[in-house]
Amino acid sequence: MKSSRRNFIQSLGVGAASLGVAHQSTAHTYEPPKSSKPNADDQVLFVGDNIAVANTEYGKVRGFILRGIHTFLGVPYGADTSGKNRFMPPQKPAPWTEIRPAIWWGNSAPQIMEKRYANTYASFVDHWNYDDVSEDCLKINVWTPALDAQKRPVVVWLHGGGFVNGNGIEQDGYHGENISRLGNIVFCSLNHRLGSLGYSYLKAAGGHPASGNVGNLDMVAALEWVKNNIANFGGDASNVTIIGQSGGGSKVTTLMNMPAAKGLFHKAVVLSGGSLAGVNKEYAEKLGLKIMEEAGLKAGEIEKLQQIPWREYIDIADRAVVKMADEAKRLNVQRGGYSPVADGEYLNDSPFFSDATHFSSDIPLIICSTFNEQSPSRTDATLEKLTLADVKERIKPRFGEKSGEIADAYARSFPKARPIEIWSLILSNRKNAVAIADAKTSQRKAPVYLAWFGWQPPLFDGRMRAFHCDDICFWFYNTDLMLTHTGGGKRPRALSEKMAKSFLNFVKTGNPNGGGLPPWKSYTTQNGETMILDDTSALVNDPDRDARKSLA
């Protein structure tokens, strides 16, 4: 591991614009560039009555063309989830007759917005994009090079936020324009129900059997929309890749283990997240009953629960989680709260990827995590001076008596790393990523490709390191949009081009090789083949194996 912190850069939207400036259009139709070197002063945005109009099964939508990419925002794939539709599987949207404008983002799913920007450092780094928040949130965004019959591969982005927060365009790095242009693909992102409104399991309280998984069923509905409509946007419904980061990574692994999702996607990518099981069913059932109790309602009074204002309902549900803390410990529930429930009907109740005959066995998978998912010193320079003995004390609340052994093991595996970096590596360990890779590989069908992102930005005096979320803009060729994650310039763009092209090869063929990275062998449990992503990338065999063993 490099002890210097010089590997992180990202550039401005001006750079993105230079990648595909469009030529002058007529009043009502768009013509692609005729020159390989268009004039930087030419018109780049086109919007009008007969520009970027596409059909969907529910009615026509009108978007816009920006730098040659047709863009459609906030297209309904499901009905409003409030009132009688709350806690229920998603319903189809009502058809419309007039052309519907699709030029602005759909509502974010209900979530706590108070003090969302209270941490000024976090707000600066991620500069989150949030607009209206409501239960009418089942909307999808589409970026495509053309509305034709070319049948381009399709990518569907599932945002992070731990099943509780976030939206499809929370960060500028989520935008699909650049990757759509670079790879000639169709890129989609979406919003879906979150938290207690998406994952309150109310079956035992008289609610719908699917109530503990309706947030994931929203994603299934979005994928069904892609299947039925994406040809109208120049896409190929028989070649769909789902990709998610953090909580979005767990959305990917849960979808890979949902019967309703079978056949709706064909490749998958998990970034800094993922799970190998759903929430304990017994815990989720008892939590649902506790919600009714906290709301002052009896079992069966679901209709009354549906009428409580969503913000008030979130508070009720959160109080129920606190009161279920002891029960969560008894049932060995690691993270109490609201996420997909292993009910055995809508989500597998067996360990994920344990069945070699399951549909997930045929789906190639990329898994990537970052060196420094947690960087304790980002906003506290004093921590840079810690000794290894200090680190051992700092990690005791999490690792107890094994703290010394763990710190020593990581120090041996990474002899050039400073103590603060050792601390970060321990907190950011790859245990989960490797466990998912091992489980998926055990199906012995489709390949798994494992990566570890180590490129570090020169921001906050070099203390950000290769942090959680930082790799997203590299995969999507958006380092020119996510300045506060990279710092700007050609260095991140160079790595991003290799990562994005490798991702695009995977999207098109199921194999990432040929995009500019070194030859990338598929993962095996025996060798632990791992692509280290940095200014100079390299394929290595399980570089932290001995250190990880100390975590067991």
Coordinates of C-alpha atoms in Angstrom, one line a residue:
M1 CA 0.0 0.0 0.0
K2 CA 1.2 3.5 -0.8
S3 CA 1.7 5.7 2.2
S4 CA 1.5 8.9 0.0
R5 CA -1.9 10.4 -0.6
R6 CA -1.8 11.7 -4.1
N7 CA -4.2 9.4 -6.0
F8 CA -7.5 11.2 -6.2
I9 CA -8.8 13.6 -8.8
Q10 CA -12.0 14.8 -10.5
S11 CA -12.9 17.4 -13.0
L12 CA -15.6 20.0 -13.7
G13 CA -18.6 19.8 -16.0
V14 CA -16.8 21.9 -18.5
G15 CA -14.6 18.8 -19.2
A16 CA -17.8 16.7 -19.6
A17 CA -19.1 19.2 -22.1
S18 CA -16.0 19.0 -24.1
L19 CA -16.5 15.3 -24.5
G20 CA -19.5 15.7 -26.8
V21 CA -20.5 19.2 -27.9
A22 CA -23.5 19.1 -30.3
H23 CA -23.8 21.1 -33.5
Q24 CA -26.5 23.5 -34.3
S25 CA -30.0 22.1 -34.7
T26 CA -33.0 23.1 -36.7
A27 CA -36.0 24.5 -34.8
H28 CA -37.6 21.1 -34.2
T29 CA -35.1 18.3 -35.0
Y30 CA -31.7 17.4 -33.7
E31 CA -28.8 16.6 -35.9
P32 CA -25.7 14.9 -34.5
P33 CA -22.2 16.6 -34.8
K34 CA -20.8 16.5 -38.4
S35 CA -17.3 17.5 -37.2
S36 CA -14.9 15.7 -35.0
K37 CA -13.9 19.1 -33.6
P38 CA -17.1 21.0 -33.0
N39 CA -17.1 24.7 -32.1
A40 CA -17.2 25.1 -28.4
D41 CA -19.6 28.0 -28.9
D42 CA -22.2 25.9 -30.7
Q43 CA -25.6 25.1 -29.1
V44 CA -25.4 22.1 -26.7
L45 CA -28.9 22.0 -25.2
F46 CA -32.0 21.3 -27.3
V47 CA -35.6 21.3 -26.0
G48 CA -38.9 21.8 -27.8
D49 CA -42.2 20.4 -28.8
N50 CA -40.9 17.8 -31.2
I51 CA -37.5 17.2 -29.6
A52 CA -36.7 14.0 -27.6
V53 CA -40.3 12.6 -27.6
A54 CA -40.5 8.9 -26.7
N55 CA -43.3 6.4 -26.3
T56 CA -43.9 4.4 -23.1
E57 CA -46.7 1.9 -22.4
Y58 CA -48.5 4.6 -20.3
G59 CA -48.1 7.5 -22.7
K60 CA -45.5 9.7 -24.5
V61 CA -42.8 11.6 -22.6
R62 CA -40.8 14.6 -23.7
G63 CA -37.2 15.1 -22.6
F64 CA -34.3 17.1 -23.9
I65 CA -31.0 16.6 -25.7
L66 CA -27.8 17.7 -23.9
R67 CA -24.5 17.4 -25.7
G68 CA -25.9 14.8 -28.0
I69 CA -27.5 12.6 -25.3
H70 CA -31.3 12.3 -25.1
T71 CA -32.3 12.8 -21.4
F72 CA -35.6 11.9 -19.7
L73 CA -36.1 12.6 -16.1
G74 CA -38.8 11.6 -13.6
V75 CA -40.7 9.2 -15.9
P76 CA -43.3 7.3 -13.8
Y77 CA -42.9 3.5 -13.6
G78 CA -45.4 3.1 -10.7
A79 CA -48.3 4.9 -9.1
D80 CA -48.3 7.1 -6.0
T81 CA -47.5 4.9 -3.0
S82 CA -49.5 7.0 -0.4
G83 CA -52.8 6.2 1.2
K84 CA -54.2 2.8 0.2
N85 CA -51.0 2.0 -1.7
R86 CA -48.8 2.4 1.3
F87 CA -47.2 -0.9 2.4
M88 CA -48.6 -2.5 -0.7
P89 CA -46.8 -3.9 -3.8
P90 CA -46.3 -1.1 -6.4
Q91 CA -49.2 -0.4 -8.7
K92 CA -49.0 0.7 -12.3
P93 CA -49.2 4.4 -13.0
A94 CA -52.3 5.9 -14.6
P95 CA -51.9 6.3 -18.3
W96 CA -51.8 9.9 -19.7
T97 CA -52.9 11.2 -23.1
E98 CA -51.0 14.5 -23.4
I99 CA -47.2 14.3 -23.9
R100 CA -45.8 14.3 -20.4
P101 CA -42.7 16.6 -19.6
A102 CA -39.7 14.5 -18.5
I103 CA -37.3 17.3 -17.9
W104 CA -36.9 17.4 -14.1
W105 CA -36.1 14.8 -11.4
G106 CA -38.9 12.9 -9.7
N107 CA -39.6 13.2 -6.0
S108 CA -37.2 11.7 -3.5
A109 CA -38.7 8.9 -1.4
P110 CA -39.8 9.9 2.1
Q111 CA -36.9 10.2 4.5
I112 CA -35.8 12.5 7.3
M113 CA -34.6 15.7 5.7
E114 CA -34.2 17.8 8.8
K115 CA -30.6 18.8 9.3
R116 CA -29.6 16.9 6.2
Y117 CA -27.0 19.5 5.5
A118 CA -26.0 20.1 9.1
N119 CA -22.5 18.6 8.6
T120 CA -20.8 21.2 6.4
Y121 CA -17.9 19.0 5.5
A122 CA -20.1 16.2 4.3
S123 CA -22.3 18.6 2.5
F124 CA -19.3 20.1 0.7
V125 CA -17.9 16.7 -0.2
D126 CA -21.0 15.1 -1.6
H127 CA -23.1 18.3 -2.4
W128 CA -26.2 16.2 -2.3
N129 CA -29.1 16.9 -4.7
Y130 CA -32.5 16.8 -3.1
D131 CA -35.7 18.4 -4.2
D132 CA -39.3 17.5 -3.2
V133 CA -39.8 14.5 -1.0
S134 CA -43.1 12.6 -1.2
E135 CA -44.7 9.1 -1.5
D136 CA -45.3 9.8 -5.2
C137 CA -41.6 8.7 -5.8
L138 CA -41.7 5.8 -8.3
K139 CA -39.8 7.5 -11.1
I140 CA -37.0 6.5 -13.5
N141 CA -34.4 8.6 -15.4
V142 CA -33.0 7.6 -18.8
W143 CA -30.0 8.8 -20.7
T144 CA -29.6 7.5 -24.3
P145 CA -27.6 8.4 -27.4
A146 CA -30.6 8.0 -29.7
L147 CA -34.2 7.0 -30.0
D148 CA -33.7 4.3 -32.5
A149 CA -33.7 0.5 -32.9
Q150 CA -30.0 -0.1 -32.2
K151 CA -30.6 -2.1 -29.1
R152 CA -27.9 -0.8 -26.8
P153 CA -26.9 -2.5 -23.5
V154 CA -28.8 -1.0 -20.5
V155 CA -27.4 -0.1 -17.1
V156 CA -29.7 0.5 -14.1
W157 CA -28.2 2.4 -11.2
L158 CA -29.4 1.7 -7.6
H159 CA -28.5 4.4 -5.2
G160 CA -26.9 4.0 -1.8
G161 CA -28.2 5.2 1.6
G162 CA -28.6 1.9 3.5
F163 CA -32.2 1.4 2.3
V164 CA -33.1 4.5 4.4
N165 CA -31.7 7.5 2.6
G166 CA -30.7 8.8 -0.9
N167 CA -32.1 9.1 -4.4
G168 CA -31.2 8.3 -7.9
I169 CA -29.3 11.6 -8.5
E170 CA -28.0 12.3 -5.0
Q171 CA -24.5 13.0 -6.3
D172 CA -23.5 14.5 -9.6
G173 CA -21.4 11.4 -10.1
Y174 CA -24.6 9.4 -10.6
H175 CA -25.4 11.1 -13.9
G176 CA -25.6 8.9 -16.9
E177 CA -24.7 11.3 -19.7
N178 CA -20.9 10.7 -20.0
I179 CA -21.0 6.9 -19.6
S180 CA -23.9 6.7 -22.1
R181 CA -21.9 8.7 -24.7
L182 CA -18.6 6.8 -24.0
G183 CA -20.1 3.3 -24.3
N184 CA -23.1 3.9 -26.6
I185 CA -25.3 2.5 -23.9
V186 CA -28.7 3.4 -22.2
F187 CA -28.3 4.4 -18.5
C188 CA -31.1 4.5 -16.1
S189 CA -31.5 5.5 -12.4
L190 CA -34.5 5.4 -10.2
N191 CA -36.2 6.3 -6.9
H192 CA -38.0 3.7 -4.8
R193 CA -39.5 3.5 -1.3
L194 CA -37.1 3.6 1.6
G195 CA -36.9 2.9 5.3
S196 CA -40.0 2.0 7.2
L197 CA -42.3 3.0 4.3
G198 CA -40.6 0.4 2.1
Y199 CA -39.7 -2.4 4.6
S200 CA -42.2 -2.5 7.5
Y201 CA -43.2 -6.2 7.7
L202 CA -46.8 -6.0 8.7
K203 CA -48.1 -9.4 7.7
A204 CA -48.5 -10.5 11.4
A205 CA -50.4 -7.3 12.0
G206 CA -52.9 -7.9 9.3
G207 CA -50.9 -6.2 6.5
H208 CA -50.0 -7.4 3.0
P209 CA -47.5 -10.4 2.9
A210 CA -45.2 -8.4 0.7
S211 CA -45.1 -5.3 3.0
G212 CA -41.6 -6.1 4.3
N213 CA -40.2 -6.0 0.8
V214 CA -42.2 -3.4 -1.2
G215 CA -39.2 -1.1 -1.6
N216 CA -37.4 -3.9 -3.4
L217 CA -40.6 -4.8 -5.4
D218 CA -40.5 -1.1 -6.6
M219 CA -37.1 -1.9 -8.1
V220 CA -38.5 -5.0 -9.7
A221 CA -41.3 -2.8 -11.1
A222 CA -38.7 -0.4 -12.5
L223 CA -36.9 -3.4 -14.1
E224 CA -40.2 -4.5 -15.6
W225 CA -40.6 -1.0 -17.0
V226 CA -37.2 -1.3 -18.6
K227 CA -38.2 -4.7 -20.1
N228 CA -41.4 -3.3 -21.6
N229 CA -40.2 0.2 -22.6
I230 CA -36.5 0.5 -23.1
A231 CA -36.6 -0.5 -26.8
N232 CA -38.4 2.9 -27.3
F233 CA -35.3 4.6 -25.9
G234 CA -32.8 2.6 -28.1
G235 CA -32.1 0.0 -25.4
D236 CA -31.9 -3.8 -25.3
A237 CA -34.1 -5.4 -22.6
S238 CA -32.2 -8.7 -23.1
N239 CA -28.9 -7.1 -21.9
V240 CA -29.4 -5.3 -18.6
T241 CA -26.8 -4.7 -15.9
I242 CA -27.8 -3.6 -12.4
I243 CA -25.2 -1.7 -10.3
G244 CA -25.4 -0.2 -6.8
Q245 CA -23.1 1.2 -4.2
S246 CA -23.2 0.9 -0.4
G247 CA -26.9 0.2 0.4
G248 CA -27.3 0.0 -3.4
G249 CA -24.8 -2.9 -3.4
S250 CA -27.2 -4.7 -1.0
K251 CA -30.0 -3.8 -3.3
V252 CA -28.1 -5.7 -6.0
T253 CA -27.5 -8.8 -4.0
T254 CA -31.1 -8.9 -2.7
L255 CA -32.5 -8.5 -6.2
M256 CA -30.3 -11.4 -7.2
N257 CA -32.2 -13.4 -4.6
M258 CA -35.8 -12.3 -5.3
P259 CA -37.9 -14.7 -7.4
A260 CA -39.8 -11.8 -9.0
A261 CA -36.5 -10.4 -10.4
K262 CA -35.6 -13.5 -12.4
G263 CA -34.9 -12.7 -16.0
L264 CA -35.1 -8.9 -15.6
F265 CA -31.3 -8.4 -15.5
H266 CA -28.3 -10.3 -16.8
K267 CA -25.2 -8.9 -15.1
A268 CA -24.5 -7.2 -11.7
V269 CA -22.0 -4.9 -10.0
V270 CA -21.7 -4.4 -6.2
L271 CA -19.7 -1.4 -5.0
S272 CA -18.8 -1.0 -1.3
G273 CA -21.8 -2.9 0.0
G274 CA -23.8 -6.1 -0.5
S275 CA -25.4 -8.6 1.8
L276 CA -25.7 -12.4 2.1
A277 CA -29.1 -12.6 3.8
G278 CA -32.2 -10.6 4.4
V279 CA -33.5 -9.3 7.8
N280 CA -34.6 -12.1 10.2
K281 CA -38.2 -12.8 9.6
E282 CA -39.1 -13.3 13.3
Y283 CA -37.6 -9.9 14.2
A284 CA -39.3 -8.2 11.3
E285 CA -42.7 -9.6 12.3
K286 CA -42.3 -8.5 15.9
L287 CA -41.1 -5.1 14.8
G288 CA -44.3 -4.8 12.7
L289 CA -46.4 -5.6 15.7
K290 CA -44.4 -3.1 17.8
I291 CA -45.2 -0.4 15.2
M292 CA -48.9 -1.0 15.6
E293 CA -48.5 -0.8 19.4
E294 CA -46.5 2.4 19.1
A295 CA -49.1 4.0 16.8
G296 CA -51.9 3.1 19.3
L297 CA -53.5 0.7 16.9
K298 CA -54.7 -2.8 17.0
A299 CA -53.7 -5.6 14.7
G300 CA -55.7 -5.3 11.5
E301 CA -56.0 -1.5 11.6
I302 CA -53.7 -1.1 8.6
E303 CA -56.0 1.4 6.9
K304 CA -55.5 3.8 9.8
L305 CA -51.7 3.3 9.7
Q306 CA -51.9 4.2 6.0
Q307 CA -53.5 7.5 6.8
I308 CA -50.8 8.7 9.2
P309 CA -48.7 11.5 7.6
W310 CA -45.5 9.9 6.4
R311 CA -43.2 12.0 8.5
E312 CA -45.1 11.1 11.6
Y313 CA -45.0 7.4 10.6
I314 CA -41.2 7.4 10.3
D315 CA -40.9 8.7 13.9
I316 CA -43.4 6.0 15.1
A317 CA -41.5 3.3 13.3
D318 CA -38.1 4.5 14.6
R319 CA -39.4 4.5 18.2
A320 CA -40.5 0.9 17.6
V321 CA -36.9 0.0 16.6
V322 CA -35.5 1.4 19.8
K323 CA -38.0 -0.6 21.8
M324 CA -37.0 -3.8 20.0
A325 CA -33.3 -3.4 20.8
D326 CA -33.2 -6.3 23.3
E327 CA -35.1 -8.6 21.0
A328 CA -32.7 -7.7 18.2
K329 CA -29.8 -8.8 20.4
R330 CA -31.6 -12.0 21.4
L331 CA -32.2 -12.9 17.7
N332 CA -28.6 -11.9 16.8
V333 CA -29.8 -9.2 14.4
Q334 CA -26.7 -7.1 13.6
R335 CA -28.5 -4.1 12.4
G336 CA -32.0 -3.6 13.5
G337 CA -34.4 -1.5 11.5
Y338 CA -35.8 -1.5 8.0
S339 CA -34.4 -3.3 5.0
P340 CA -35.5 -6.4 2.9
V341 CA -37.0 -9.2 4.9
A342 CA -36.0 -12.8 4.4
D343 CA -39.7 -13.9 4.3
G344 CA -39.1 -17.0 2.1
E345 CA -41.7 -15.7 -0.4
Y346 CA -40.5 -12.4 -1.9
L347 CA -36.9 -12.8 -0.7
N348 CA -35.0 -16.0 -0.2
D349 CA -34.7 -17.1 3.4
S350 CA -31.7 -19.2 2.7
P351 CA -28.1 -17.8 2.5
F352 CA -27.7 -15.9 -0.7
F353 CA -25.9 -17.7 -3.6
S354 CA -26.0 -21.1 -1.7
D355 CA -27.9 -22.8 -4.5
A356 CA -26.0 -23.7 -7.7
T357 CA -29.3 -24.0 -9.6
H358 CA -30.6 -20.6 -8.6
F359 CA -31.1 -18.0 -11.4
S360 CA -28.4 -15.9 -9.8
S361 CA -25.8 -18.5 -10.7
D362 CA -25.9 -17.4 -14.3
I363 CA -25.2 -13.7 -13.6
P364 CA -21.6 -12.5 -13.8
L365 CA -20.7 -10.2 -10.9
I366 CA -18.1 -7.4 -10.3
I367 CA -17.4 -6.6 -6.6
C368 CA -15.4 -3.5 -5.6
S369 CA -14.6 -1.9 -2.3
T370 CA -12.3 1.0 -1.4
F371 CA -9.2 0.9 0.7
N372 CA -10.5 3.5 3.1
E373 CA -14.3 3.2 3.3
Q374 CA -13.8 5.1 6.6
S375 CA -11.1 7.7 7.0
P376 CA -11.1 8.9 10.7
S377 CA -8.8 11.8 10.1
R378 CA -10.5 13.5 7.2
T379 CA -11.6 16.5 9.3
D380 CA -9.3 15.9 12.2
A381 CA -5.6 16.4 11.4
T382 CA -4.5 15.6 14.9
L383 CA -5.3 11.9 14.3
E384 CA -2.5 11.8 11.7
K385 CA 0.0 11.7 14.6
L386 CA -1.4 8.5 16.2
T387 CA 0.9 5.7 17.1
L388 CA 0.1 2.0 16.5
A389 CA -0.5 1.7 20.3
D390 CA -3.0 4.6 20.0
V391 CA -4.8 2.7 17.2
K392 CA -5.0 -0.4 19.3
E393 CA -6.8 1.6 22.0
R394 CA -9.1 3.3 19.4
I395 CA -10.4 0.0 18.0
K396 CA -11.1 -1.7 21.3
P397 CA -14.8 -0.6 21.4
R398 CA -15.3 -2.7 18.3
F399 CA -12.8 -5.5 18.5
G400 CA -12.1 -5.8 22.3
E401 CA -9.3 -8.0 23.4
K402 CA -8.3 -8.9 19.8
S403 CA -7.5 -5.2 19.0
G404 CA -3.8 -5.6 19.5
E405 CA -3.6 -8.8 17.4
I406 CA -5.6 -7.2 14.6
A407 CA -3.5 -4.0 14.5
D408 CA -0.3 -6.0 14.4
A409 CA -1.6 -8.2 11.6
Y410 CA -2.5 -5.2 9.4
A411 CA 0.9 -3.6 10.2
R412 CA 2.7 -6.7 9.0
S413 CA 0.6 -6.9 5.8
F414 CA 1.0 -3.2 5.0
P415 CA 4.5 -2.4 6.4
K416 CA 4.7 1.0 4.7
A417 CA 1.3 2.2 6.1
R418 CA 1.3 4.8 8.8
P419 CA -0.8 4.0 12.0
I420 CA -3.7 6.3 10.9
E421 CA -3.8 4.3 7.6
I422 CA -3.7 1.0 9.5
W423 CA -6.7 2.2 11.5
S424 CA -8.6 3.1 8.3
L425 CA -7.8 -0.2 6.7
I426 CA -9.1 -2.1 9.7
L427 CA -12.3 -0.1 9.8
S428 CA -12.7 -0.5 6.0
N429 CA -11.8 -4.2 5.9
R430 CA -12.8 -6.3 2.9
K431 CA -14.3 -9.1 4.9
N432 CA -17.8 -8.6 3.4
A433 CA -16.6 -8.2 -0.1
V434 CA -14.6 -11.4 0.0
A435 CA -17.4 -13.3 1.7
I436 CA -19.8 -12.3 -1.2
A437 CA -17.2 -13.3 -3.7
D438 CA -16.7 -16.6 -2.1
A439 CA -20.4 -17.3 -1.9
K440 CA -21.1 -16.3 -5.5
T441 CA -18.0 -18.3 -6.8
S442 CA -19.3 -21.4 -5.0
Q443 CA -22.2 -21.5 -7.5
R444 CA -19.5 -22.4 -10.1
K445 CA -21.2 -20.9 -13.2
A446 CA -20.8 -17.2 -13.9
P447 CA -17.5 -15.5 -13.2
V448 CA -16.8 -13.1 -10.3
Y449 CA -14.4 -10.2 -10.7
L450 CA -13.0 -8.6 -7.5
A451 CA -11.5 -5.1 -7.3
W452 CA -10.1 -2.9 -4.6
F453 CA -10.0 0.9 -5.2
G454 CA -7.0 2.6 -3.7
W455 CA -6.7 5.9 -5.5
Q456 CA -6.6 8.9 -3.1
P457 CA -7.5 12.5 -3.7
P458 CA -5.3 15.5 -2.8
L459 CA -8.1 17.1 -0.8
F460 CA -8.3 18.0 2.9
D461 CA -4.5 17.9 3.0
G462 CA -4.6 14.4 1.6
R463 CA -6.7 13.0 4.5
M464 CA -9.7 11.8 2.5
R465 CA -7.9 8.8 1.1
A466 CA -9.8 6.2 -1.0
F467 CA -13.1 6.9 0.7
H468 CA -16.6 5.4 0.6
C469 CA -18.4 6.6 -2.6
D470 CA -15.2 7.8 -4.2
D471 CA -15.0 5.2 -6.9
I472 CA -18.5 5.7 -8.3
C473 CA -17.6 8.7 -10.5
F474 CA -14.6 6.7 -11.9
W475 CA -16.8 3.8 -13.1
F476 CA -19.3 6.2 -14.7
Y477 CA -16.7 8.4 -16.4
N478 CA -17.8 11.3 -14.2
T479 CA -14.6 12.5 -12.6
D480 CA -15.2 15.7 -14.6
L481 CA -18.4 16.2 -12.6
M482 CA -17.5 15.2 -9.1
L483 CA -14.7 17.7 -8.2
T484 CA -15.2 17.4 -4.5
H485 CA -14.4 13.7 -4.7
T486 CA -11.3 14.0 -6.9
G487 CA -10.0 17.6 -7.0
G488 CA -10.1 17.9 -10.7
G489 CA -7.5 17.4 -13.5
K490 CA -6.2 14.7 -15.9
R491 CA -5.0 12.1 -13.3
P492 CA -8.4 10.9 -12.2
R493 CA -9.6 11.1 -15.8
A494 CA -6.9 8.7 -16.9
L495 CA -7.9 6.0 -14.4
S496 CA -11.6 6.7 -14.9
E497 CA -11.3 6.0 -18.6
K498 CA -9.8 2.6 -17.9
M499 CA -12.3 1.7 -15.2
A500 CA -15.3 3.0 -17.3
K501 CA -14.2 1.1 -20.4
S502 CA -13.7 -2.0 -18.4
F503 CA -17.1 -1.6 -16.9
L504 CA -18.6 -1.1 -20.3
N505 CA -16.9 -4.3 -21.6
F506 CA -18.5 -6.1 -18.7
V507 CA -21.9 -4.6 -19.5
K508 CA -21.7 -5.7 -23.1
T509 CA -20.1 -9.1 -22.7
G510 CA -19.9 -10.1 -19.0
N511 CA -16.1 -9.8 -19.1
P512 CA -14.3 -6.5 -18.1
N513 CA -11.0 -7.3 -19.9
G514 CA -9.8 -5.0 -22.8
G515 CA -10.7 -1.7 -21.2
G516 CA -7.2 -0.6 -20.4
L517 CA -6.7 -2.2 -17.0
P518 CA -4.2 -5.1 -16.7
P519 CA -5.5 -8.6 -17.6
W520 CA -8.2 -9.2 -15.0
K521 CA -8.6 -12.8 -14.0
S522 CA -11.8 -14.0 -12.4
Y523 CA -11.8 -14.5 -8.7
T524 CA -11.1 -17.8 -7.0
T525 CA -11.3 -18.6 -3.3
Q526 CA -7.9 -20.3 -3.6
N527 CA -6.0 -17.3 -5.0
G528 CA -8.2 -14.3 -4.2
E529 CA -7.4 -12.5 -7.5
T530 CA -8.0 -8.8 -6.9
M531 CA -7.6 -5.9 -9.2
I532 CA -6.0 -3.0 -7.4
L533 CA -7.3 0.2 -9.0
D534 CA -4.8 3.1 -8.8
D535 CA -2.7 5.3 -11.1
T536 CA -0.8 2.1 -11.8
S537 CA -3.3 -0.7 -11.5
A538 CA -2.3 -4.3 -10.9
L539 CA -3.9 -7.7 -10.4
V540 CA -2.6 -9.3 -7.1
N541 CA -3.5 -12.4 -5.2
D542 CA -5.4 -11.6 -1.9
P543 CA -3.1 -8.8 -0.6
D544 CA -4.8 -8.6 2.8
R545 CA -5.6 -12.3 3.4
D546 CA -3.4 -12.6 6.5
A547 CA -4.7 -9.4 8.0
R548 CA -8.3 -10.4 7.4
K549 CA -7.8 -13.7 9.1
S550 CA -7.1 -11.7 12.3
L551 CA -10.7 -10.4 12.1
A552 CA -12.3 -13.8 12.4

